[in-house]
Amino acid sequence: MSEQAVCESTEMERLVDTYGTGMLRLCCMYLGDTHLAQDAVQDAFIKIYRAWRPIPEPAAEKAWIMRITVNVCKDYLRSAWKRKVNLVDQYPELSEAAPPKDGEGRLFREILALKPKYKEVILLHYYQQLKVGEIAAVLGAPQSTVSIRLRRAREILKKRLEGGPYEDL
């Protein structure tokens, strides 16, 4: 076995307690499926465990963990199973689940309908409260690119939601 740092159980528990809920929210929004999101979070934690190296700065640690999480979500979306299987067609009762109240459902659907490059910046900025520089680190993209994507995503959402409860985005 190589000489890399081992993520002890107490450290792993801290990571799960600190980032687990945020990772699950991100995966739910990114993938649009709760069960698939739970699997993605588990896979992300396995990758985190295998690649663990202590990171002293909390912001850098969060960025590293969210980058792994986003990459796992992207892998799930690229998988052949995800492209070929539509759970709503197989299980119609899933589509009958209670939608979010008021305009929340509409905003949620519009975010999910964004192109992946726009969806990920919106999710990381608004749902994970990451700053542009942190998002750039997560995505491995220049800050200017992240700023432009964030601006364009807001513009797209604003156009789609005009006249609704979120017209001042």
mmCIF file of C-alpha atoms in Angstrom:
data_model
loop_
_atom_site.group_PDB
_atom_site.id
_atom_site.type_symbol
_atom_site.label_atom_id
_atom_site.label_comp_id
_atom_site.label_asym_id
_atom_site.label_seq_id
_atom_site.Cartn_x
_atom_site.Cartn_y
_atom_site.Cartn_z
ATOM 1 C CA MET A 1 0.000 0.000 0.000
ATOM 2 C CA SER A 2 1.271 3.473 -0.820
ATOM 3 C CA GLU A 3 2.256 5.949 1.855
ATOM 4 C CA GLN A 4 -0.694 8.294 1.624
ATOM 5 C CA ALA A 5 -2.568 9.644 4.598
ATOM 6 C CA VAL A 6 -5.301 7.375 5.861
ATOM 7 C CA CYS A 7 -8.653 8.954 6.572
ATOM 8 C CA GLU A 8 -9.438 7.756 10.078
ATOM 9 C CA SER A 9 -13.005 6.999 11.080
ATOM 10 C CA THR A 10 -13.273 10.127 13.244
ATOM 11 C CA GLU A 11 -12.083 12.273 10.342
ATOM 12 C CA MET A 12 -14.515 10.578 7.973
ATOM 13 C CA GLU A 13 -17.344 11.154 10.460
ATOM 14 C CA ARG A 14 -16.410 14.834 10.594
ATOM 15 C CA LEU A 15 -16.486 15.057 6.815
ATOM 16 C CA VAL A 16 -19.883 13.352 6.649
ATOM 17 C CA ASP A 17 -21.287 15.607 9.402
ATOM 18 C CA THR A 18 -19.840 18.768 7.871
ATOM 19 C CA TYR A 19 -20.463 18.190 4.158
ATOM 20 C CA GLY A 20 -22.912 15.281 3.809
ATOM 21 C CA THR A 21 -26.134 17.280 3.725
ATOM 22 C CA GLY A 22 -24.747 19.864 1.313
ATOM 23 C CA MET A 23 -23.392 17.143 -0.944
ATOM 24 C CA LEU A 24 -26.779 15.408 -0.968
ATOM 25 C CA ARG A 25 -28.572 18.656 -1.835
ATOM 26 C CA LEU A 26 -26.102 19.343 -4.626
ATOM 27 C CA CYS A 27 -26.483 15.825 -6.027
ATOM 28 C CA CYS A 28 -30.300 15.976 -5.798
ATOM 29 C CA MET A 29 -30.372 19.219 -7.732
ATOM 30 C CA TYR A 30 -27.744 18.085 -10.216
ATOM 31 C CA LEU A 31 -29.206 14.634 -10.888
ATOM 32 C CA GLY A 32 -32.902 15.285 -10.257
ATOM 33 C CA ASP A 33 -33.342 11.962 -8.457
ATOM 34 C CA THR A 34 -33.083 11.446 -4.694
ATOM 35 C CA HIS A 35 -32.035 7.809 -4.784
ATOM 36 C CA LEU A 36 -29.449 8.391 -7.477
ATOM 37 C CA ALA A 37 -28.195 11.372 -5.468
ATOM 38 C CA GLN A 38 -27.758 9.198 -2.373
ATOM 39 C CA ASP A 39 -25.716 6.729 -4.420
ATOM 40 C CA ALA A 40 -23.641 9.582 -5.832
ATOM 41 C CA VAL A 41 -22.879 10.919 -2.342
ATOM 42 C CA GLN A 42 -21.756 7.466 -1.231
ATOM 43 C CA ASP A 43 -19.532 7.158 -4.292
ATOM 44 C CA ALA A 44 -18.125 10.634 -3.647
ATOM 45 C CA PHE A 45 -17.264 9.703 -0.054
ATOM 46 C CA ILE A 46 -15.541 6.538 -1.279
ATOM 47 C CA LYS A 47 -13.432 8.655 -3.650
ATOM 48 C CA ILE A 48 -12.722 11.131 -0.848
ATOM 49 C CA TYR A 49 -11.656 8.291 1.438
ATOM 50 C CA ARG A 50 -9.346 6.795 -1.193
ATOM 51 C CA ALA A 51 -7.747 10.115 -2.141
ATOM 52 C CA TRP A 52 -7.660 11.614 1.348
ATOM 53 C CA ARG A 53 -4.980 14.134 2.190
ATOM 54 C CA PRO A 54 -5.521 16.539 5.086
ATOM 55 C CA ILE A 55 -6.295 20.057 3.903
ATOM 56 C CA PRO A 56 -5.719 22.667 6.614
ATOM 57 C CA GLU A 57 -7.893 25.407 5.112
ATOM 58 C CA PRO A 58 -11.671 24.751 5.395
ATOM 59 C CA ALA A 59 -12.537 26.629 2.184
ATOM 60 C CA ALA A 60 -10.029 24.588 0.189
ATOM 61 C CA GLU A 61 -11.303 21.385 1.792
ATOM 62 C CA LYS A 62 -14.892 22.250 0.851
ATOM 63 C CA ALA A 63 -13.880 23.132 -2.703
ATOM 64 C CA TRP A 64 -12.019 19.824 -3.069
ATOM 65 C CA ILE A 65 -14.966 17.826 -1.729
ATOM 66 C CA MET A 66 -17.495 19.653 -3.915
ATOM 67 C CA ARG A 67 -15.285 19.134 -6.966
ATOM 68 C CA ILE A 68 -15.299 15.400 -6.334
ATOM 69 C CA THR A 69 -19.080 15.508 -5.821
ATOM 70 C CA VAL A 70 -19.708 17.417 -9.066
ATOM 71 C CA ASN A 71 -17.443 15.029 -10.972
ATOM 72 C CA VAL A 72 -19.327 12.006 -9.590
ATOM 73 C CA CYS A 73 -22.614 13.627 -10.685
ATOM 74 C CA LYS A 74 -21.194 14.224 -14.153
ATOM 75 C CA ASP A 75 -20.109 10.577 -14.310
ATOM 76 C CA TYR A 76 -23.624 9.494 -13.358
ATOM 77 C CA LEU A 77 -25.161 11.672 -16.064
ATOM 78 C CA ARG A 78 -22.752 10.261 -18.652
ATOM 79 C CA SER A 79 -23.402 6.651 -17.691
ATOM 80 C CA ALA A 80 -25.199 4.450 -20.197
ATOM 81 C CA TRP A 81 -27.737 3.402 -17.562
ATOM 82 C CA LYS A 82 -28.824 6.999 -16.908
ATOM 83 C CA ARG A 83 -29.220 7.718 -20.618
ATOM 84 C CA LYS A 84 -31.288 4.581 -21.304
ATOM 85 C CA VAL A 85 -33.432 4.259 -18.187
ATOM 86 C CA ASN A 86 -36.225 6.678 -17.382
ATOM 87 C CA LEU A 87 -37.482 5.961 -13.869
ATOM 88 C CA VAL A 88 -40.642 8.024 -14.334
ATOM 89 C CA ASP A 89 -41.662 5.818 -17.275
ATOM 90 C CA GLN A 90 -40.960 2.657 -15.273
ATOM 91 C CA TYR A 91 -42.531 3.950 -12.042
ATOM 92 C CA PRO A 92 -45.287 6.473 -12.811
ATOM 93 C CA GLU A 93 -46.007 6.927 -9.099
ATOM 94 C CA LEU A 94 -42.684 8.779 -8.789
ATOM 95 C CA SER A 95 -44.016 11.670 -10.841
ATOM 96 C CA GLU A 96 -47.017 11.960 -8.509
ATOM 97 C CA ALA A 97 -44.830 12.928 -5.542
ATOM 98 C CA ALA A 98 -45.806 16.209 -3.933
ATOM 99 C CA PRO A 99 -44.187 19.080 -5.858
ATOM 100 C CA PRO A 100 -42.584 21.920 -3.922
ATOM 101 C CA LYS A 101 -44.959 24.684 -2.812
ATOM 102 C CA ASP A 102 -45.780 27.773 -4.879
ATOM 103 C CA GLY A 103 -43.116 28.922 -7.309
ATOM 104 C CA GLU A 104 -40.402 26.755 -5.763
ATOM 105 C CA GLY A 105 -41.317 23.893 -8.079
ATOM 106 C CA ARG A 106 -41.061 26.114 -11.100
ATOM 107 C CA LEU A 107 -37.665 27.503 -10.085
ATOM 108 C CA PHE A 108 -36.422 23.989 -9.305
ATOM 109 C CA ARG A 109 -37.546 22.697 -12.721
ATOM 110 C CA GLU A 110 -35.966 25.648 -14.510
ATOM 111 C CA ILE A 111 -32.643 25.129 -12.719
ATOM 112 C CA LEU A 112 -32.681 21.438 -13.620
ATOM 113 C CA ALA A 113 -33.444 22.341 -17.244
ATOM 114 C CA LEU A 114 -30.322 24.505 -17.568
ATOM 115 C CA LYS A 115 -27.332 23.254 -19.541
ATOM 116 C CA PRO A 116 -24.899 21.481 -17.176
ATOM 117 C CA LYS A 117 -22.312 24.288 -17.326
ATOM 118 C CA TYR A 118 -24.928 26.773 -16.089
ATOM 119 C CA LYS A 119 -26.667 24.429 -13.684
ATOM 120 C CA GLU A 120 -23.463 23.596 -11.824
ATOM 121 C CA VAL A 121 -22.506 27.236 -11.203
ATOM 122 C CA ILE A 122 -26.015 28.058 -9.950
ATOM 123 C CA LEU A 123 -26.022 25.039 -7.645
ATOM 124 C CA LEU A 124 -22.570 25.734 -6.268
ATOM 125 C CA HIS A 125 -23.210 29.449 -5.792
ATOM 126 C CA TYR A 126 -26.730 29.470 -4.367
ATOM 127 C CA TYR A 127 -27.053 26.037 -2.789
ATOM 128 C CA GLN A 128 -23.488 25.536 -1.551
ATOM 129 C CA GLN A 129 -22.801 29.244 -0.902
ATOM 130 C CA LEU A 130 -19.470 29.110 -2.715
ATOM 131 C CA LYS A 131 -17.849 32.296 -3.991
ATOM 132 C CA VAL A 132 -16.781 32.671 -7.614
ATOM 133 C CA GLY A 133 -13.140 31.878 -6.773
ATOM 134 C CA GLU A 134 -14.145 28.728 -4.906
ATOM 135 C CA ILE A 135 -16.402 27.630 -7.771
ATOM 136 C CA ALA A 136 -13.501 28.173 -10.164
ATOM 137 C CA ALA A 137 -11.364 25.886 -7.995
ATOM 138 C CA VAL A 138 -14.113 23.244 -7.876
ATOM 139 C CA LEU A 139 -14.634 23.263 -11.640
ATOM 140 C CA GLY A 140 -11.022 23.836 -12.612
ATOM 141 C CA ALA A 141 -12.078 26.853 -14.680
ATOM 142 C CA PRO A 142 -10.909 30.483 -14.710
ATOM 143 C CA GLN A 143 -12.818 32.877 -12.442
ATOM 144 C CA SER A 144 -13.876 34.954 -15.445
ATOM 145 C CA THR A 145 -15.482 31.888 -17.023
ATOM 146 C CA VAL A 146 -17.367 31.140 -13.817
ATOM 147 C CA SER A 147 -18.557 34.763 -13.565
ATOM 148 C CA ILE A 148 -19.791 34.732 -17.154
ATOM 149 C CA ARG A 149 -21.577 31.398 -16.697
ATOM 150 C CA LEU A 150 -23.203 32.627 -13.496
ATOM 151 C CA ARG A 151 -24.365 35.827 -15.192
ATOM 152 C CA ARG A 152 -25.727 33.949 -18.215
ATOM 153 C CA ALA A 153 -27.474 31.388 -16.012
ATOM 154 C CA ARG A 154 -29.180 34.200 -14.080
ATOM 155 C CA GLU A 155 -30.243 35.830 -17.349
ATOM 156 C CA ILE A 156 -31.678 32.559 -18.664
ATOM 157 C CA LEU A 157 -33.556 31.932 -15.427
ATOM 158 C CA LYS A 158 -34.833 35.503 -15.344
ATOM 159 C CA LYS A 159 -36.234 35.206 -18.888
ATOM 160 C CA ARG A 160 -37.849 31.858 -18.135
ATOM 161 C CA LEU A 161 -39.335 33.043 -14.847
ATOM 162 C CA GLU A 162 -40.539 36.520 -15.870
ATOM 163 C CA GLY A 163 -43.939 37.253 -14.467
ATOM 164 C CA GLY A 164 -43.480 34.659 -11.711
ATOM 165 C CA PRO A 165 -42.516 35.045 -8.074
ATOM 166 C CA TYR A 166 -38.794 35.078 -8.924
ATOM 167 C CA GLU A 167 -38.708 37.878 -11.493
ATOM 168 C CA ASP A 168 -36.144 39.878 -9.502
ATOM 169 C CA LEU A 169 -33.344 37.250 -9.739
#
